[in-house]
Tab-separated table of C-alpha atoms and ligand atoms in Angstrom:
chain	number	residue	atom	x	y	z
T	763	UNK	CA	-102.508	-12.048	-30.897
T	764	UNK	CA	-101.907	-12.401	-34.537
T	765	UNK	CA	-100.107	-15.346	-35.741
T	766	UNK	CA	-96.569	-14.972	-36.704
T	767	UNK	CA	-95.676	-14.908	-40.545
T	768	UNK	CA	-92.132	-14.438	-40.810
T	769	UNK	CA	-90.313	-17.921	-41.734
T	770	UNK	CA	-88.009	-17.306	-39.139
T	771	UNK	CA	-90.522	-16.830	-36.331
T	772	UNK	CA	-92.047	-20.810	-36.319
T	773	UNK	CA	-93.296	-21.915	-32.495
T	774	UNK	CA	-90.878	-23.579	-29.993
T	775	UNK	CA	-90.785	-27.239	-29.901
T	776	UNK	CA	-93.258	-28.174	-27.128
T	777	UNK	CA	-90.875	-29.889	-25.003
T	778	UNK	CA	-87.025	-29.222	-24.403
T	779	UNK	CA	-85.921	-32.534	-25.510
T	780	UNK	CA	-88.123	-32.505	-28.600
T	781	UNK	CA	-86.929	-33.919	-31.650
T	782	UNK	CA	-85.778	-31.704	-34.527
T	783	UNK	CA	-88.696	-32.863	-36.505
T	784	UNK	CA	-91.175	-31.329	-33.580
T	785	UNK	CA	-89.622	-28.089	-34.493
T	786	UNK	CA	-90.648	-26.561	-37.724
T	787	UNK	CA	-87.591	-25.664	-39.832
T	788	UNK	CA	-85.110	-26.482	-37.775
T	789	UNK	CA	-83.385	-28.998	-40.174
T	790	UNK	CA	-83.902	-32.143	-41.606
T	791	UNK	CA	-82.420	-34.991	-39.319
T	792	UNK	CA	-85.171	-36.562	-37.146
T	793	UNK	CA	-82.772	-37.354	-34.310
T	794	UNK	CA	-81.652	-34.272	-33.967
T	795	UNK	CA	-82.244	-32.893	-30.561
T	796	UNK	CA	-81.512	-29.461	-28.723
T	797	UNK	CA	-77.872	-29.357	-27.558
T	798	UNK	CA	-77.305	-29.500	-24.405
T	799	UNK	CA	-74.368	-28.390	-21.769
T	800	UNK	CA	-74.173	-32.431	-20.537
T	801	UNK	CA	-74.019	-32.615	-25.340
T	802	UNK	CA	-71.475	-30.317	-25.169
T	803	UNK	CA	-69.230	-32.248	-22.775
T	804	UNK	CA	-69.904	-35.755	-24.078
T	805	UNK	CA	-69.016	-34.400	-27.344
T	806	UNK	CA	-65.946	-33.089	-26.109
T	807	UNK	CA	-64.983	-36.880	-24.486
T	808	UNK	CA	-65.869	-38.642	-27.218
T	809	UNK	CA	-63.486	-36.359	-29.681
T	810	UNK	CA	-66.688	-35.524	-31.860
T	811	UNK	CA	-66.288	-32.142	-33.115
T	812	UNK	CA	-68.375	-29.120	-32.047
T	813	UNK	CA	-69.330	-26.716	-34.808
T	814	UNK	CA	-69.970	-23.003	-33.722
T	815	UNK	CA	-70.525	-20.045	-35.280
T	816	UNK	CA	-71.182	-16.057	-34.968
T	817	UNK	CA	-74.961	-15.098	-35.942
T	818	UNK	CA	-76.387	-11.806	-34.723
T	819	UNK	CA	-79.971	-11.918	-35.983
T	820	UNK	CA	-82.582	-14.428	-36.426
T	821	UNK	CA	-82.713	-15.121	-40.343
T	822	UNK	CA	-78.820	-16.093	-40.132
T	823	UNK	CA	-79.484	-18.250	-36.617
T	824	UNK	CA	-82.327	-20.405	-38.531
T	825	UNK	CA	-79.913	-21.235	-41.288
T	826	UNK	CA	-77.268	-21.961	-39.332
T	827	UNK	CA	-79.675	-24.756	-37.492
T	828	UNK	CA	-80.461	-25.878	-40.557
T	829	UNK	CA	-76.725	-26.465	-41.403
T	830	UNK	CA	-76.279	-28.568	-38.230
T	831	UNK	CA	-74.232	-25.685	-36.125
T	832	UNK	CA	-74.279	-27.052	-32.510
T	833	UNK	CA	-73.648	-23.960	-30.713
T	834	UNK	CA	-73.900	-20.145	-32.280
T	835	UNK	CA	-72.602	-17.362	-30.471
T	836	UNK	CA	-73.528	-14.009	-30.167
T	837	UNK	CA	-69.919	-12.380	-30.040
T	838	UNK	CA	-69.163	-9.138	-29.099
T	839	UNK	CA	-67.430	-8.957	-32.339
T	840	UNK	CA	-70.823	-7.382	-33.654
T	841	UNK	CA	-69.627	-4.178	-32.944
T	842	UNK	CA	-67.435	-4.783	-35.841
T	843	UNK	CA	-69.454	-5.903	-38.637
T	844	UNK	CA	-72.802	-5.162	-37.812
T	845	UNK	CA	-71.925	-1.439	-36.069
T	846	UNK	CA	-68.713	-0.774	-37.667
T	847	UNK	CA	-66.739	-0.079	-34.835
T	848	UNK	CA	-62.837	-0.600	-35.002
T	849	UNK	CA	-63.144	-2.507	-31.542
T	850	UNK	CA	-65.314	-4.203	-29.874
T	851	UNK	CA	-64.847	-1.540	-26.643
T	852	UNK	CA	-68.111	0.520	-27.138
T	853	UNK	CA	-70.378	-2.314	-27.580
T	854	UNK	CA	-72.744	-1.757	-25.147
T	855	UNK	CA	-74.654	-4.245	-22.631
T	856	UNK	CA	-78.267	-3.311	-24.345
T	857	UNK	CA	-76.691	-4.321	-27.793
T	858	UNK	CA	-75.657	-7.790	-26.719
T	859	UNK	CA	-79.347	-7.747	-25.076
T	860	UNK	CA	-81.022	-7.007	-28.339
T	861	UNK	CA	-79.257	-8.833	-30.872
T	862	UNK	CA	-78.873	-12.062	-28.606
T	863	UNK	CA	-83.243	-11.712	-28.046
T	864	UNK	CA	-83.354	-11.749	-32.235
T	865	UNK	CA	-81.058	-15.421	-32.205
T	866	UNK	CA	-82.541	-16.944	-29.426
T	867	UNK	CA	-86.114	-16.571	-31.245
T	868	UNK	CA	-84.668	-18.579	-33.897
T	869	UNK	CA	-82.940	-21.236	-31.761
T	870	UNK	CA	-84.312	-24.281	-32.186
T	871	UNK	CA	-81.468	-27.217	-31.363
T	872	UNK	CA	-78.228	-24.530	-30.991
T	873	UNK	CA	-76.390	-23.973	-27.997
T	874	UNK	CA	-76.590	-20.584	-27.472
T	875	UNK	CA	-73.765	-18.312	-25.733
T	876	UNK	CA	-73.587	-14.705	-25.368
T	877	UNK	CA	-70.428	-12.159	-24.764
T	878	UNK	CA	-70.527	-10.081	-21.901
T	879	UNK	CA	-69.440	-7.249	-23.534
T	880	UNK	CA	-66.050	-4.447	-22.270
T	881	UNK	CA	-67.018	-3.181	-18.787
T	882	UNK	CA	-69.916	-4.924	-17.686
T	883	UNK	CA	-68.114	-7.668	-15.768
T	884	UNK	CA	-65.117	-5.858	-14.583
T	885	UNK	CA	-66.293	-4.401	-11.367
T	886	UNK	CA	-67.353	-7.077	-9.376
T	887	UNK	CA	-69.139	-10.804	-9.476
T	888	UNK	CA	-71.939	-9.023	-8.220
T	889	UNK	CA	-72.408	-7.052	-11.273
T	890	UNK	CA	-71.318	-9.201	-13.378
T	891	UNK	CA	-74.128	-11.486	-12.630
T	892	UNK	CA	-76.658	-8.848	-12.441
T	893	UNK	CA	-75.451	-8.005	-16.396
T	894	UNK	CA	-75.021	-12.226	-16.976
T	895	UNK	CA	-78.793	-12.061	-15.982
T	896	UNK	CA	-79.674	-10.149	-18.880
T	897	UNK	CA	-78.008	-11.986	-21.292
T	898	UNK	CA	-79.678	-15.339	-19.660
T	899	UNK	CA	-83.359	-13.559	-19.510
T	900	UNK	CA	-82.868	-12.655	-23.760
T	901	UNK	CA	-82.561	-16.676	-24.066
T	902	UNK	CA	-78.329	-17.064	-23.441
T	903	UNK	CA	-77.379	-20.722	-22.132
T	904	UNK	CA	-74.342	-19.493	-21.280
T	905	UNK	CA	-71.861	-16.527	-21.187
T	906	UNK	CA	-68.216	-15.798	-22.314
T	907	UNK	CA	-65.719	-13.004	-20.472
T	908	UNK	CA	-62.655	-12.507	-21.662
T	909	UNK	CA	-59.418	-12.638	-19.517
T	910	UNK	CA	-57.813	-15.259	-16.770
T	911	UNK	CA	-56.266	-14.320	-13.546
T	912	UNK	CA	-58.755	-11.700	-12.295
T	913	UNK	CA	-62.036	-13.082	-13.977
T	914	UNK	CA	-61.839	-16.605	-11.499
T	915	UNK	CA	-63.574	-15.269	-9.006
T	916	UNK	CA	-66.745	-14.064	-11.321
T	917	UNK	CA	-66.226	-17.478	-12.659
T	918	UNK	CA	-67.400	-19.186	-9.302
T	919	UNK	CA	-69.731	-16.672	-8.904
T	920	UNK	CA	-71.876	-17.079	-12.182
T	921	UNK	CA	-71.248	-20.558	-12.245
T	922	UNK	CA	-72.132	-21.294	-8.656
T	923	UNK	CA	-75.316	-19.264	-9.398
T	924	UNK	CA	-75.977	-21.395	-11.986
T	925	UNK	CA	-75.044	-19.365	-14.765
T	926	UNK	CA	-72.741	-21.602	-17.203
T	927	UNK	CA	-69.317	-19.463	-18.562
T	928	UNK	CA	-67.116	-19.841	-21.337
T	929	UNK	CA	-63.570	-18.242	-20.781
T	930	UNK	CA	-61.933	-16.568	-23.675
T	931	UNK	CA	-58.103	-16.777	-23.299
T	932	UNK	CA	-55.526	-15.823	-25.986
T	933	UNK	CA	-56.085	-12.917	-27.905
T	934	UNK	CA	-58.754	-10.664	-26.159
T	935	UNK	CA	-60.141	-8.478	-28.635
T	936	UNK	CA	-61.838	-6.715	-25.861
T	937	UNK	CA	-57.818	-5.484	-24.782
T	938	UNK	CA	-56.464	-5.492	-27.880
T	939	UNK	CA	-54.809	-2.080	-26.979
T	940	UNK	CA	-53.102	-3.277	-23.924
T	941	UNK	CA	-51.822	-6.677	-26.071
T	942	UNK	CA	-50.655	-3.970	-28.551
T	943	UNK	CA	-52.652	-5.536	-31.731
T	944	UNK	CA	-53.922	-8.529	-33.337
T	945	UNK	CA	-50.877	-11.249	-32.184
T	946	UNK	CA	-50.481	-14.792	-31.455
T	947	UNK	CA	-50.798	-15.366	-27.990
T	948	UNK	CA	-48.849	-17.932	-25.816
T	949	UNK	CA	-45.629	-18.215	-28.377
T	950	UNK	CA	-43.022	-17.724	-25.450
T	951	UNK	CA	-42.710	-20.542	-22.239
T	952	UNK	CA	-43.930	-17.392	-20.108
T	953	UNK	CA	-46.970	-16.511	-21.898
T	954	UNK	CA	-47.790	-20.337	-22.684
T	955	UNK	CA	-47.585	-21.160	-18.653
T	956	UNK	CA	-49.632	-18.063	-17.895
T	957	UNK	CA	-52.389	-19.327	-20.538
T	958	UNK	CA	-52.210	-23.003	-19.219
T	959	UNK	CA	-52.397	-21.885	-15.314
T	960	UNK	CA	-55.578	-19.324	-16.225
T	961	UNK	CA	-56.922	-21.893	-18.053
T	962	UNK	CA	-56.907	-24.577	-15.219
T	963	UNK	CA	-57.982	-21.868	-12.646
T	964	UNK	CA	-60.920	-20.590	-14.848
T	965	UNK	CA	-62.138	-24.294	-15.180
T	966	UNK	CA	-61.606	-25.681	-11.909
T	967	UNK	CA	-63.699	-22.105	-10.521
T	968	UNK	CA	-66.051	-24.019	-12.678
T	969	UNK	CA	-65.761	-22.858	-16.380
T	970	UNK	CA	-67.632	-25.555	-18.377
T	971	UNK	CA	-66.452	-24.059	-21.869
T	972	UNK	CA	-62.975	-22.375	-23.048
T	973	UNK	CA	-62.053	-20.638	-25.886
T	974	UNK	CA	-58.743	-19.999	-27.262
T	975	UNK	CA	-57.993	-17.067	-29.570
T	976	UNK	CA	-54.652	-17.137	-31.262
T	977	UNK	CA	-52.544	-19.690	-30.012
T	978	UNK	CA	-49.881	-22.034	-30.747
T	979	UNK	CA	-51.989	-25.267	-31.553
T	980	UNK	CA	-49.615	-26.946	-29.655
T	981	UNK	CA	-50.795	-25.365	-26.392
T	982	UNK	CA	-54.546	-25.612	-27.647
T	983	UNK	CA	-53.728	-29.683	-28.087
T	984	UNK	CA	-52.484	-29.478	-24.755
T	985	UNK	CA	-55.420	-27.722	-23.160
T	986	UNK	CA	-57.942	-29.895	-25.019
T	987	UNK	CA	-56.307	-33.339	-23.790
T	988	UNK	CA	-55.859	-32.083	-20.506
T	989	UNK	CA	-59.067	-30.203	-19.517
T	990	UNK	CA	-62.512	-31.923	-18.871
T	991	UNK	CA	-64.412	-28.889	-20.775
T	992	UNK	CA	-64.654	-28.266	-24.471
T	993	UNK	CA	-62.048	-26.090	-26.068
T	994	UNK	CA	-63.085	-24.752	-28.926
T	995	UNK	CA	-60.222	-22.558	-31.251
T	996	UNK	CA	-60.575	-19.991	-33.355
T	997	UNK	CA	-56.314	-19.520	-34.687
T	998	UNK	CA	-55.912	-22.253	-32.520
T	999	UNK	CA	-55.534	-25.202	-34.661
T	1000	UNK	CA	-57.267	-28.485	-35.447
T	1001	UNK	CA	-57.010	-30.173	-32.030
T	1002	UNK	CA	-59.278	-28.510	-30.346
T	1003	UNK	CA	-62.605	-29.933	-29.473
T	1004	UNK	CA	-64.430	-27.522	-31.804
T	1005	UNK	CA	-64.346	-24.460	-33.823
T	1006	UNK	CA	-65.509	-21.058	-34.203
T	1007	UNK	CA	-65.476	-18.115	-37.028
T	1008	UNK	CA	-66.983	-14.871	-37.731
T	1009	UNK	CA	-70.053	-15.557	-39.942
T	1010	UNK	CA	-69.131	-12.349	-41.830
T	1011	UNK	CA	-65.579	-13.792	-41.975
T	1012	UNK	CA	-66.215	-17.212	-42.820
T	1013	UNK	CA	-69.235	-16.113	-45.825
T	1014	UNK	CA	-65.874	-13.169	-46.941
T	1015	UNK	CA	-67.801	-10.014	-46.303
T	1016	UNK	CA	-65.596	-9.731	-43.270
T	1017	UNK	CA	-64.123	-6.390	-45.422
T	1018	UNK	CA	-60.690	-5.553	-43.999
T	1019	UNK	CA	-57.729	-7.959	-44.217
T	1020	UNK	CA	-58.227	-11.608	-43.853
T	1021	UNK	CA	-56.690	-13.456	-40.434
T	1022	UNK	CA	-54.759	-16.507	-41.309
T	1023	UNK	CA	-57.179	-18.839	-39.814
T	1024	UNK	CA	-60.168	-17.562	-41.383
T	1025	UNK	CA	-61.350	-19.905	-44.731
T	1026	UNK	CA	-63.920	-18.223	-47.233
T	1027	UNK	CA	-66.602	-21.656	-47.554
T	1028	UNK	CA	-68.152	-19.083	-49.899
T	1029	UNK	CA	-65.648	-19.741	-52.195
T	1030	UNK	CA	-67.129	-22.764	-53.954
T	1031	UNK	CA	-70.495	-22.851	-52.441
T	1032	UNK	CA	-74.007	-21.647	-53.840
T	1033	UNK	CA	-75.306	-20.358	-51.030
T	1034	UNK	CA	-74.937	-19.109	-47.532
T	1035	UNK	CA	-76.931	-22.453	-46.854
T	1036	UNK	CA	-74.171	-24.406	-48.497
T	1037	UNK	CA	-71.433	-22.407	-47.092
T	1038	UNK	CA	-72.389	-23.168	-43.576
T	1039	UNK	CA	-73.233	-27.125	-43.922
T	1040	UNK	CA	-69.501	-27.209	-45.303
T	1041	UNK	CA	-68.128	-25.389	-42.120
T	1042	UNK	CA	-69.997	-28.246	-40.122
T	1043	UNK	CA	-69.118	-31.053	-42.193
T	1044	UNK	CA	-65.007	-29.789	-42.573
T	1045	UNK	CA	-64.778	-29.117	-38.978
T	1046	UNK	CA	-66.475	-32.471	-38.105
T	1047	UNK	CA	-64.409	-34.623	-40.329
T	1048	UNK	CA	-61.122	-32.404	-39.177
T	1049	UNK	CA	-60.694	-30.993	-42.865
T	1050	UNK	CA	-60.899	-27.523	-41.157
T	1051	UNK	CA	-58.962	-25.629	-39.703
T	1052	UNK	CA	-55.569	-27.276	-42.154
T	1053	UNK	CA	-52.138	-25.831	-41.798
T	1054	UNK	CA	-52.652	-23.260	-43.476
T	1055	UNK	CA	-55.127	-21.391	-40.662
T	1056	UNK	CA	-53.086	-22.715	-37.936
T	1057	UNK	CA	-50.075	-20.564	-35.918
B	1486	LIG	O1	-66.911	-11.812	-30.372
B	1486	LIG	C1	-66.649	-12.806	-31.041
B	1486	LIG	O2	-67.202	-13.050	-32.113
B	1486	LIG	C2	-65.630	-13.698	-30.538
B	1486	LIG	C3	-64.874	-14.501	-31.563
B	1486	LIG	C4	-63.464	-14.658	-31.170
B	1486	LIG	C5	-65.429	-15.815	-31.815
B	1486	LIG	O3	-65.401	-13.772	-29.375
């Protein structure tokens, strides 16, 4: 077998706790070490920020590491700015297969999670795991569905089988039809108790991850102070124990109109390099999300 000579493609670290500096360019802090689940949570306890992002490919994964991401996720929202699809409906199974294969050969230190795209978890737990599987086998730590109420069950099924979730509450972009458009979730006592009540359900089925899409960041405080998982917001204000954006969004080739809660760290920065260190260090020091990105 020939040796590999894209940048992108250096060897794994030989051990899973390796140090950063085992790994060949996966940043420059020696103590650095491959997040874990057990990371995630301590993280989460001891109010130290968790940085995520979107990546879809390898080249965009490595510099993310580099930047000191802790967790990059390969959202479903490809089918928007990689395919060009106005939802993320027809993204299929196989595409979440391939592009989360092309991160996780990048992945060095990241905690890597992977959508389970419209469709494939719908039917049953059984399914559902047979599709989580897939996602697992291409090199996902963990999965994210979208929806509370119905999606417990599949919840303590994956989880039980040893397959760690993320639930997506909020704005579902995967039902964005039924919730008649892009809108803040959880304004009204009704929708805010439904939100809270999925969102104890999801993590006492055993949900070790939750992420809110469009909420009051009120409720998002509330959800982060009250459950023992991460909560990581994207529109859901600074209190949460971490953030998320769209790569494309956050670099401003997102095309389209801009969410409120989306900041261009383009805008000042010299490179996509730059532009992602200063999305770790402003959601690690709290500078980001400000009011301005926050409903
Ligand atoms: O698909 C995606 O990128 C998402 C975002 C809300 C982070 O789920």
């Amino acid at each position: 077998m020939t040796e590999p000579t894209s940048p992108y493609a250096a060897p794994k670290p030989d051990a899973p706790d390796a140090p950063a500096s085992a790994a060949p360019g996966a940043g420059t802090a020696p103590d650095r070490k491959p997040v874990t689940l057990q990371r995630l949570l301590d993280m989460h306890a001891a109010g130290e920020k968790i940085a995520m992002l979107t990546a879809y490919d390898a080249t965009f994964a490595h510099a993310m590491e580099a930047a000191g991401v802790d967790a990059i996720l390969i959202g479903d929202s490809l089918g928007n700015v990689v395919q060009g699809l106005q939802t993320t409906v027809p993204v299929t199974l196989d595409a979440m297969v391939y592009h989360t294969e092309c991160v996780a050969r990048a992945r060095r230190l990241a905690w890597i999670i992977a959508d389970l795209p419209y469709g494939t978890y719908h039917e049953s737990p059984q399914v559902a795991w047979r599709n989580a599987m897939r996602l697992a086998q291409a090199g996902a730590h963990m999965i994210k569905l979208e929806g509370g109420g119905w999606t417990t069950e599949t919840v303590r099924f994956l989880t039980e089988r040893g397959i760690p979730v993320c639930a997506h509450l909020g704005l579902t972009p995967q039902t964005v039809t039924a919730l008649s458009g892009f809108k803040v979730q959880g304004k009204d006592a009704e929708s805010a108790a439904r939100i809270k009540a999925h969102a104890r359900e999801l993590v006492d089925a055993g949900a070790q991850m939750l992420l809110l899409e469009m909420v009051p960041a009120a409720l998002a405080g509330e959800l982060t102070r009250a459950l023992g998982v991460p909560v990581i917001g994207i529109g859901a204000g600074a209190e949460c124990s971490g953030q998320v954006l769209v790569m494309h969004d956050m670099l401003g080739v997102g095309g389209g109109r801009k969410p409120r809660f989306v900041r261009d760290f383009m805008q000042g920065s010299a490179s996509v390099g730059e532009a992602f260190a200063r999305y770790v260090a402003d959601v690690k020091s709290g500078a980001f999300p400000a009011a301005q990105h926050t409903y």
